mmCIF file of C-alpha atoms (C1' of nucleotides) in Angstrom:
data_model
loop_
_atom_site.group_PDB
_atom_site.id
_atom_site.type_symbol
_atom_site.label_atom_id
_atom_site.label_comp_id
_atom_site.label_asym_id
_atom_site.label_seq_id
_atom_site.Cartn_x
_atom_site.Cartn_y
_atom_site.Cartn_z
ATOM 1 C CA MET A 531 9.668 -18.835 -26.428
ATOM 2 C CA ASN A 532 11.346 -16.985 -23.550
ATOM 3 C CA ILE A 533 9.964 -13.894 -21.865
ATOM 4 C CA GLY A 534 12.196 -11.628 -23.960
ATOM 5 C CA GLN A 535 10.692 -12.799 -27.232
ATOM 6 C CA ALA A 536 7.189 -12.672 -25.813
ATOM 7 C CA ALA A 537 7.840 -9.094 -24.733
ATOM 8 C CA GLU A 538 9.127 -8.134 -28.152
ATOM 9 C CA GLN A 539 6.242 -9.765 -29.979
ATOM 10 C CA SER A 540 3.554 -8.363 -27.702
ATOM 11 C CA GLY A 541 4.914 -4.915 -26.971
ATOM 12 C CA VAL A 542 4.615 -5.566 -23.244
ATOM 13 C CA SER A 543 7.912 -5.315 -21.367
ATOM 14 C CA ALA A 544 9.271 -8.419 -19.646
ATOM 15 C CA LYS A 545 8.999 -6.504 -16.419
ATOM 16 C CA MET A 546 5.304 -5.905 -16.946
ATOM 17 C CA ILE A 547 4.661 -9.497 -18.030
ATOM 18 C CA ARG A 548 6.008 -10.700 -14.699
ATOM 19 C CA TYR A 549 3.950 -8.044 -12.941
ATOM 20 C CA TYR A 550 0.747 -9.065 -14.735
ATOM 21 C CA GLU A 551 1.443 -12.628 -13.711
ATOM 22 C CA GLN A 552 2.051 -11.586 -10.118
ATOM 23 C CA ILE A 553 -1.229 -9.696 -9.809
ATOM 24 C CA GLY A 554 -3.142 -12.529 -11.437
ATOM 25 C CA LEU A 555 -4.034 -10.786 -14.689
ATOM 26 C CA ILE A 556 -2.444 -13.613 -16.652
ATOM 27 C CA ASN A 557 -1.891 -17.243 -15.742
ATOM 28 C CA PRO A 558 1.552 -18.427 -14.690
ATOM 29 C CA PRO A 559 3.187 -19.994 -17.748
ATOM 30 C CA LEU A 560 5.033 -23.307 -17.902
ATOM 31 C CA ARG A 561 8.664 -23.282 -16.839
ATOM 32 C CA THR A 562 11.709 -24.980 -18.300
ATOM 33 C CA ASP A 563 13.907 -27.188 -16.105
ATOM 34 C CA SER A 564 16.028 -24.122 -15.488
ATOM 35 C CA ASN A 565 12.989 -22.199 -14.288
ATOM 36 C CA TYR A 566 12.622 -19.999 -17.379
ATOM 37 C CA ARG A 567 9.090 -18.938 -18.262
ATOM 38 C CA VAL A 568 7.898 -20.410 -21.560
ATOM 39 C CA TYR A 569 5.316 -18.696 -23.773
ATOM 40 C CA GLY A 570 3.479 -19.767 -26.904
ATOM 41 C CA PRO A 571 1.468 -17.867 -29.512
ATOM 42 C CA ASP A 572 -1.689 -17.976 -27.388
ATOM 43 C CA GLU A 573 0.003 -16.233 -24.496
ATOM 44 C CA VAL A 574 1.418 -13.611 -26.836
ATOM 45 C CA HIS A 575 -2.087 -13.079 -28.180
ATOM 46 C CA VAL A 576 -3.371 -12.451 -24.669
ATOM 47 C CA LEU A 577 -0.522 -10.028 -24.026
ATOM 48 C CA ARG A 578 -1.350 -8.112 -27.192
ATOM 49 C CA PHE A 579 -4.969 -7.923 -26.074
ATOM 50 C CA ILE A 580 -3.805 -6.464 -22.779
ATOM 51 C CA LYS A 581 -1.476 -4.041 -24.512
ATOM 52 C CA ARG A 582 -4.205 -2.737 -26.776
ATOM 53 C CA SER A 583 -6.629 -2.407 -23.905
ATOM 54 C CA ARG A 584 -4.123 -0.445 -21.833
ATOM 55 C CA THR A 585 -3.308 1.749 -24.822
ATOM 56 C CA LEU A 586 -6.994 2.562 -25.095
ATOM 57 C CA GLY A 587 -6.848 3.781 -21.536
ATOM 58 C CA PHE A 588 -8.576 0.911 -19.747
ATOM 59 C CA SER A 589 -7.200 0.319 -16.267
ATOM 60 C CA VAL A 590 -5.644 -3.014 -15.456
ATOM 61 C CA GLU A 591 -8.805 -3.883 -13.568
ATOM 62 C CA GLU A 592 -11.038 -3.051 -16.525
ATOM 63 C CA THR A 593 -8.638 -4.941 -18.759
ATOM 64 C CA SER A 594 -9.013 -7.930 -16.490
ATOM 65 C CA ALA A 595 -12.793 -7.792 -16.868
ATOM 66 C CA LEU A 596 -12.552 -7.459 -20.647
ATOM 67 C CA LEU A 597 -10.074 -10.310 -20.798
ATOM 68 C CA GLY A 598 -12.433 -12.508 -18.823
ATOM 69 C CA LEU A 599 -15.286 -11.700 -21.187
ATOM 70 C CA TRP A 600 -13.083 -12.327 -24.184
ATOM 71 C CA GLN A 601 -12.075 -15.721 -22.923
ATOM 72 C CA ASP A 602 -15.581 -16.622 -21.825
ATOM 73 C CA ARG A 603 -17.424 -18.329 -24.622
ATOM 74 C CA SER A 604 -20.804 -17.431 -23.238
ATOM 75 C CA ARG A 605 -19.772 -13.823 -23.016
ATOM 76 C CA ALA A 606 -22.366 -11.115 -23.130
ATOM 77 C CA SER A 607 -21.743 -8.494 -25.753
ATOM 78 C CA ALA A 608 -23.869 -6.016 -23.816
ATOM 79 C CA GLU A 609 -21.615 -6.276 -20.797
ATOM 80 C CA VAL A 610 -18.560 -5.387 -22.849
ATOM 81 C CA ARG A 611 -20.394 -2.493 -24.432
ATOM 82 C CA ASP A 612 -21.327 -1.175 -20.990
ATOM 83 C CA ILE A 613 -17.725 -1.239 -19.823
ATOM 84 C CA ALA A 614 -16.655 0.597 -22.965
ATOM 85 C CA SER A 615 -19.495 3.116 -22.678
ATOM 86 C CA GLY A 616 -18.650 3.878 -19.090
ATOM 87 C CA HIS A 617 -15.071 4.352 -20.096
ATOM 88 C CA ILE A 618 -16.059 6.769 -22.848
ATOM 89 C CA THR A 619 -18.038 8.819 -20.352
ATOM 90 C CA ALA A 620 -15.071 8.965 -17.994
ATOM 91 C CA LEU A 621 -12.804 9.985 -20.851
ATOM 92 C CA GLU A 622 -15.152 12.739 -21.926
ATOM 93 C CA THR A 623 -15.321 14.093 -18.396
ATOM 94 C CA LYS A 624 -11.558 14.141 -18.250
ATOM 95 C CA ILE A 625 -11.363 15.865 -21.634
ATOM 96 C CA ALA A 626 -13.798 18.543 -20.494
ATOM 97 C CA GLU A 627 -11.701 19.169 -17.386
ATOM 98 C CA LEU A 628 -8.535 19.510 -19.393
ATOM 99 C CA GLN A 629 -10.249 21.830 -21.850
ATOM 100 C CA GLY A 630 -11.335 24.000 -18.952
ATOM 101 C CA MET A 631 -7.745 24.253 -17.806
ATOM 102 C CA VAL A 632 -6.573 25.120 -21.316
ATOM 103 C CA LYS A 633 -9.233 27.788 -21.607
ATOM 104 C CA THR A 634 -8.263 29.459 -18.369
ATOM 105 C CA LEU A 635 -4.567 29.282 -19.120
ATOM 106 C CA SER A 636 -4.967 30.502 -22.697
ATOM 107 C CA HIS A 637 -6.864 33.493 -21.477
ATOM 108 C CA LEU A 638 -4.136 34.306 -18.990
ATOM 109 C CA VAL A 639 -1.330 33.776 -21.478
ATOM 110 C CA HIS A 640 -3.016 36.054 -23.980
ATOM 111 C CA CYS A 641 -3.346 38.705 -21.287
ATOM 112 C CA CYS A 642 0.348 38.393 -20.607
ATOM 113 C CA ALA A 643 2.497 40.669 -22.693
ATOM 114 C CA GLY A 644 5.515 38.473 -22.025
ATOM 115 C CA ASP A 645 7.820 41.365 -21.430
ATOM 116 C CA ASN A 646 9.669 41.664 -18.179
ATOM 117 C CA ARG A 647 7.366 43.929 -16.332
ATOM 118 C CA PRO A 648 6.735 42.702 -12.829
ATOM 119 C CA ASP A 649 3.000 42.317 -13.014
ATOM 120 C CA CYS A 650 1.924 39.016 -14.482
ATOM 121 C CA PRO A 651 -1.717 38.058 -14.914
ATOM 122 C CA ILE A 652 -0.956 34.358 -14.604
ATOM 123 C CA LEU A 653 0.656 34.733 -11.215
ATOM 124 C CA ASP A 654 -2.024 37.180 -10.168
ATOM 125 C CA ASP A 655 -4.653 34.609 -11.001
ATOM 126 C CA LEU A 656 -2.861 31.860 -9.117
ATOM 127 C CA ALA A 657 -2.532 34.177 -6.159
ATOM 128 C CA GLY A 658 -6.284 34.642 -6.155
ATOM 129 C CA ARG A 659 -6.408 38.205 -7.417
ATOM 130 C CA PRO A 660 -8.928 38.895 -10.191
ATOM 131 C CA ALA A 661 -7.523 38.707 -13.711
ATOM 132 C CA ILE A 662 -7.592 41.777 -15.934
ATOM 133 C CA LYS A 663 -11.018 41.990 -17.441
ATOM 134 C CA GLY A 664 -12.083 42.648 -21.024
ATOM 135 C CA HIS A 665 -9.508 40.450 -22.661
ATOM 136 C CA MET B 833 -3.539 29.257 13.526
ATOM 137 C CA ASN B 834 -3.081 25.466 13.693
ATOM 138 C CA ILE B 835 -2.691 23.222 10.690
ATOM 139 C CA GLY B 836 -6.373 22.280 10.762
ATOM 140 C CA GLN B 837 -7.548 25.853 10.283
ATOM 141 C CA ALA B 838 -4.910 26.483 7.644
ATOM 142 C CA ALA B 839 -6.133 23.390 5.828
ATOM 143 C CA GLU B 840 -9.730 24.524 5.987
ATOM 144 C CA GLN B 841 -8.963 28.047 4.823
ATOM 145 C CA SER B 842 -6.687 26.991 1.976
ATOM 146 C CA GLY B 843 -8.429 23.884 0.729
ATOM 147 C CA VAL B 844 -5.212 21.895 1.125
ATOM 148 C CA SER B 845 -5.508 18.945 3.516
ATOM 149 C CA ALA B 846 -3.366 18.931 6.644
ATOM 150 C CA LYS B 847 -1.799 15.774 5.305
ATOM 151 C CA MET B 848 -0.712 17.523 2.127
ATOM 152 C CA ILE B 849 0.503 20.619 3.975
ATOM 153 C CA ARG B 850 2.914 18.447 5.918
ATOM 154 C CA TYR B 851 3.915 16.696 2.694
ATOM 155 C CA TYR B 852 4.571 19.997 0.904
ATOM 156 C CA GLU B 853 6.710 21.020 3.820
ATOM 157 C CA GLN B 854 8.585 17.737 3.737
ATOM 158 C CA ILE B 855 9.445 17.991 0.043
ATOM 159 C CA GLY B 856 10.495 21.597 0.436
ATOM 160 C CA LEU B 857 7.673 23.205 -1.525
ATOM 161 C CA ILE B 858 6.834 25.406 1.452
ATOM 162 C CA ASN B 859 8.996 26.592 4.314
ATOM 163 C CA PRO B 860 8.712 24.956 7.731
ATOM 164 C CA PRO B 861 6.451 27.160 9.840
ATOM 165 C CA LEU B 862 7.071 28.277 13.374
ATOM 166 C CA ARG B 863 6.152 25.869 16.143
ATOM 167 C CA THR B 864 4.466 26.393 19.484
ATOM 168 C CA ASP B 865 6.118 25.164 22.675
ATOM 169 C CA SER B 866 4.121 21.991 22.261
ATOM 170 C CA ASN B 867 5.500 21.504 18.742
ATOM 171 C CA TYR B 868 2.336 22.478 16.897
ATOM 172 C CA ARG B 869 2.804 24.126 13.512
ATOM 173 C CA VAL B 870 1.632 27.752 13.467
ATOM 174 C CA TYR B 871 0.362 29.449 10.311
ATOM 175 C CA GLY B 872 -0.586 33.011 9.489
ATOM 176 C CA PRO B 873 -2.498 34.638 6.627
ATOM 177 C CA ASP B 874 0.608 34.754 4.431
ATOM 178 C CA GLU B 875 1.137 31.022 4.665
ATOM 179 C CA VAL B 876 -2.525 30.432 3.884
ATOM 180 C CA HIS B 877 -2.136 32.666 0.846
ATOM 181 C CA VAL B 878 0.769 30.557 -0.371
ATOM 182 C CA LEU B 879 -1.253 27.399 0.181
ATOM 183 C CA ARG B 880 -4.134 28.821 -1.844
ATOM 184 C CA PHE B 881 -1.701 29.658 -4.630
ATOM 185 C CA ILE B 882 -0.500 26.057 -4.575
ATOM 186 C CA LYS B 883 -4.035 24.728 -4.510
ATOM 187 C CA ARG B 884 -5.070 26.779 -7.521
ATOM 188 C CA SER B 885 -1.941 25.809 -9.430
ATOM 189 C CA ARG B 886 -2.528 22.105 -8.773
ATOM 190 C CA THR B 887 -6.178 22.476 -9.743
ATOM 191 C CA LEU B 888 -5.055 23.946 -13.048
ATOM 192 C CA GLY B 889 -3.038 20.790 -13.596
ATOM 193 C CA PHE B 890 0.462 22.044 -12.892
ATOM 194 C CA SER B 891 2.667 19.406 -11.300
ATOM 195 C CA VAL B 892 4.145 20.064 -7.897
ATOM 196 C CA GLU B 893 7.449 20.769 -9.603
ATOM 197 C CA GLU B 894 5.900 23.330 -11.953
ATOM 198 C CA THR B 895 4.021 24.775 -9.024
ATOM 199 C CA SER B 896 7.318 25.163 -7.216
ATOM 200 C CA ALA B 897 8.741 27.116 -10.146
ATOM 201 C CA LEU B 898 5.666 29.338 -10.355
ATOM 202 C CA LEU B 899 5.744 29.901 -6.624
ATOM 203 C CA GLY B 900 9.380 30.961 -6.840
ATOM 204 C CA LEU B 901 8.571 33.421 -9.593
ATOM 205 C CA TRP B 902 5.604 34.733 -7.679
ATOM 206 C CA GLN B 903 7.679 35.377 -4.608
ATOM 207 C CA ASP B 904 10.573 36.823 -6.585
ATOM 208 C CA ARG B 905 10.154 40.551 -6.906
ATOM 209 C CA SER B 906 12.337 40.733 -9.983
ATOM 210 C CA ARG B 907 10.286 38.013 -11.605
ATOM 211 C CA ALA B 908 10.135 37.786 -15.360
ATOM 212 C CA SER B 909 6.655 37.706 -16.757
ATOM 213 C CA ALA B 910 7.945 35.971 -19.893
ATOM 214 C CA GLU B 911 9.250 33.049 -17.895
ATOM 215 C CA VAL B 912 5.885 32.454 -16.291
ATOM 216 C CA ARG B 913 4.183 32.705 -19.650
ATOM 217 C CA ASP B 914 6.554 30.084 -21.064
ATOM 218 C CA ILE B 915 5.775 27.660 -18.274
ATOM 219 C CA ALA B 916 2.060 28.172 -18.832
ATOM 220 C CA SER B 917 2.406 27.861 -22.610
ATOM 221 C CA GLY B 918 4.343 24.623 -22.301
ATOM 222 C CA HIS B 919 1.674 23.348 -19.988
ATOM 223 C CA ILE B 920 -1.053 24.253 -22.472
ATOM 224 C CA THR B 921 0.754 22.330 -25.188
ATOM 225 C CA ALA B 922 1.078 19.293 -22.941
ATOM 226 C CA LEU B 923 -2.608 19.520 -22.058
ATOM 227 C CA GLU B 924 -3.607 19.733 -25.701
ATOM 228 C CA THR B 925 -1.524 16.690 -26.555
ATOM 229 C CA LYS B 926 -3.216 14.796 -23.756
ATOM 230 C CA ILE B 927 -6.637 15.945 -24.926
ATOM 231 C CA ALA B 928 -5.912 14.773 -28.469
ATOM 232 C CA GLU B 929 -4.860 11.369 -27.163
ATOM 233 C CA LEU B 930 -8.006 11.003 -25.122
ATOM 234 C CA GLN B 931 -10.134 12.088 -28.059
ATOM 235 C CA GLY B 932 -8.480 9.416 -30.165
ATOM 236 C CA MET B 933 -9.425 6.834 -27.588
ATOM 237 C CA VAL B 934 -13.001 8.084 -27.479
ATOM 238 C CA LYS B 935 -13.236 7.977 -31.259
ATOM 239 C CA THR B 936 -12.034 4.395 -31.474
ATOM 240 C CA LEU B 937 -14.254 3.274 -28.641
ATOM 241 C CA SER B 938 -17.312 5.114 -29.925
ATOM 242 C CA HIS B 939 -16.915 3.456 -33.279
ATOM 243 C CA LEU B 940 -16.706 0.062 -31.651
ATOM 244 C CA VAL B 941 -19.640 0.691 -29.343
ATOM 245 C CA HIS B 942 -21.799 1.798 -32.255
ATOM 246 C CA CYS B 943 -20.850 -1.351 -34.137
ATOM 247 C CA CYS B 944 -21.948 -3.355 -31.144
ATOM 248 C CA ALA B 945 -25.596 -4.315 -31.180
ATOM 249 C CA GLY B 946 -25.525 -4.901 -27.442
ATOM 250 C CA ASP B 947 -27.528 -8.056 -27.579
ATOM 251 C CA ASN B 948 -26.157 -11.273 -26.233
ATOM 252 C CA ARG B 949 -24.738 -12.706 -29.401
ATOM 253 C CA PRO B 950 -21.225 -14.025 -28.855
ATOM 254 C CA ASP B 951 -19.410 -11.913 -31.423
ATOM 255 C CA CYS B 952 -18.434 -8.517 -30.095
ATOM 256 C CA PRO B 953 -16.577 -5.962 -32.174
ATOM 257 C CA ILE B 954 -14.946 -4.389 -29.124
ATOM 258 C CA LEU B 955 -13.379 -7.616 -28.008
ATOM 259 C CA ASP B 956 -12.486 -8.455 -31.585
ATOM 260 C CA ASP B 957 -10.660 -5.165 -31.880
ATOM 261 C CA LEU B 958 -8.821 -5.659 -28.619
ATOM 262 C CA ALA B 959 -7.835 -9.114 -29.766
ATOM 263 C CA GLY B 960 -6.299 -7.616 -32.884
ATOM 264 C CA ARG B 961 -8.852 -8.812 -35.373
ATOM 265 C CA PRO B 962 -10.058 -6.227 -37.879
ATOM 266 C CA ALA B 963 -13.256 -4.470 -36.905
ATOM 267 C CA ILE B 964 -16.308 -4.804 -39.108
ATOM 268 C CA LYS B 965 -15.942 -2.328 -41.894
ATOM 269 C CA GLY B 966 -18.438 0.145 -43.239
ATOM 270 C CA HIS B 967 -19.888 0.614 -39.796
ATOM 271 C "C1'" DC C 562 36.472 -27.440 -22.371
ATOM 272 C "C1'" DC C 563 36.122 -22.811 -21.027
ATOM 273 C "C1'" DT C 564 35.049 -18.090 -21.485
ATOM 274 C "C1'" DT C 565 32.094 -14.392 -22.840
ATOM 275 C "C1'" DG C 566 28.041 -12.094 -23.345
ATOM 276 C "C1'" DA C 567 23.210 -12.179 -23.686
ATOM 277 C "C1'" DC C 568 19.560 -13.759 -21.444
ATOM 278 C "C1'" DC C 569 16.874 -15.323 -17.423
ATOM 279 C "C1'" DT C 570 15.550 -15.505 -12.201
ATOM 280 C "C1'" DT C 571 14.052 -13.218 -7.678
ATOM 281 C "C1'" DA C 572 14.002 -9.366 -4.589
ATOM 282 C "C1'" DC C 573 14.115 -4.817 -3.404
ATOM 283 C "C1'" DC C 574 13.648 0.286 -4.208
ATOM 284 C "C1'" DA C 575 11.776 4.450 -6.643
ATOM 285 C "C1'" DT C 576 8.466 7.304 -8.789
ATOM 286 C "C1'" DG C 577 4.031 11.189 -7.857
ATOM 287 C "C1'" DA C 578 0.413 12.771 -5.187
ATOM 288 C "C1'" DT C 579 -2.596 11.472 -1.988
ATOM 289 C "C1'" DA C 580 -5.047 8.917 1.774
ATOM 290 C "C1'" DG C 581 -5.289 6.046 5.883
ATOM 291 C "C1'" DG C 582 -4.038 4.496 10.306
ATOM 292 C "C1'" DA C 583 -1.553 3.730 14.806
ATOM 293 C "C1'" DA C 584 0.469 5.428 18.966
ATOM 294 C "C1'" DG C 585 1.130 9.059 21.665
ATOM 295 C "C1'" DG C 586 1.047 14.145 23.206
ATOM 296 C "C1'" DT C 587 -1.843 18.616 23.878
ATOM 297 C "C1'" DC C 588 -5.526 21.753 24.591
ATOM 298 C "C1'" DC C 589 -9.962 23.268 26.047
ATOM 299 C "C1'" DA C 590 -14.476 22.917 27.965
ATOM 300 C "C1'" DT C 591 -17.194 20.734 30.988
ATOM 301 C "C1'" DA D 357 -10.065 15.618 36.115
ATOM 302 C "C1'" DT D 358 -11.950 13.678 32.257
ATOM 303 C "C1'" DG D 359 -13.331 13.419 27.471
ATOM 304 C "C1'" DG D 360 -13.035 14.657 22.946
ATOM 305 C "C1'" DA D 361 -10.987 17.174 19.369
ATOM 306 C "C1'" DC D 362 -6.890 18.304 17.818
ATOM 307 C "C1'" DC D 363 -1.879 17.800 17.009
ATOM 308 C "C1'" DT D 364 2.669 15.081 16.379
ATOM 309 C "C1'" DT D 365 5.639 11.422 13.869
ATOM 310 C "C1'" DC D 366 6.028 7.187 11.458
ATOM 311 C "C1'" DC D 367 4.472 3.503 8.582
ATOM 312 C "C1'" DT D 368 1.536 1.697 4.882
ATOM 313 C "C1'" DA D 369 -1.000 1.708 0.600
ATOM 314 C "C1'" DT D 370 -2.360 3.105 -3.871
ATOM 315 C "C1'" DC D 371 -1.280 2.445 -9.626
ATOM 316 C "C1'" DA D 372 1.643 1.135 -13.298
ATOM 317 C "C1'" DT D 373 6.042 1.244 -14.452
ATOM 318 C "C1'" DG D 374 11.179 1.448 -14.388
ATOM 319 C "C1'" DG D 375 15.588 0.401 -12.384
ATOM 320 C "C1'" DT D 376 19.180 -2.188 -10.107
ATOM 321 C "C1'" DA D 377 21.722 -5.888 -7.941
ATOM 322 C "C1'" DA D 378 23.129 -10.562 -7.261
ATOM 323 C "C1'" DG D 379 23.063 -14.729 -9.108
ATOM 324 C "C1'" DG D 380 21.797 -18.763 -12.513
ATOM 325 C "C1'" DT D 381 21.621 -20.401 -17.621
ATOM 326 C "C1'" DC D 382 22.492 -20.891 -22.355
ATOM 327 C "C1'" DA D 383 24.728 -20.706 -26.859
ATOM 328 C "C1'" DA D 384 28.585 -19.566 -29.680
ATOM 329 C "C1'" DG D 385 33.313 -19.299 -30.539
ATOM 330 C "C1'" DG D 386 38.277 -19.818 -29.197
#
DNA sequence: CCTTGACCTTACCATGATAGGAAGGTCCAT
DNA sequence: ATGGACCTTCCTATCATGGTAAGGTCAAGG
């Protein structure tokens, strides 16, 4: 199977497959006489693993660690769980940050009549002036 | 005031001040005879505006739009509100995505005994095999 | 057999926002 | 006058991905 088919079957673009090979995340595949990369079902399986891991928000580096544990027969389940737990913590921190932003912005938007008067609580806040109190 | 003081007072690094100037987000300041950038309180105020906007998650491009509206005397409050509202929507979409990731991962982590047995539901999920049902 | 079009190859450039460093000039206090 | 703290420009890197260009390959159909 050529790289195009492997890309289609795995959901990873051909571009990214070559990139993953270049950075050592996946092993270089066999080549045909005409230098085409050749992939089999196992390689596609690995690519799908990577795709899923990336979709779940793991970095390429974390994905690399997970991939190593997956392919290691004497893998430690606890180690995988720790990576995932750490990732959950990071995600929750990020979520809290974003929620803080939404809260601030929602407050400002609700204070903003949206007419064309020149005073705007959102801009006033960005400019460092205190927002209008009491809703 | 030199760039170092402006950086300190605004919370924007000197590096980023020069970058913002380069991409046209801020105007080039006056220079001394020895080619040093010179800033005054107004410029610091603009930098603080930018800093706050970036902290609230607006991109540099959105920040540029907000800055233009802030500095425009005939600014339309409604336009600012629309930018902020769109940003809130984008943030909420992102939050929902992250929460989805956390949910999936939490489920997997809770299915994972964390001992050293070789079967690991997290890896199994990443590999595309169905997770153990019924928790 | 030859052309056409779809595929593959490598190599380079771009993104967005930020940080780091090198090499050299400037300013101020000792 | 010297040293150290600051400034200048220019180059590099990050992370993951997309694009493009120039050229080689393959299969199908005329």
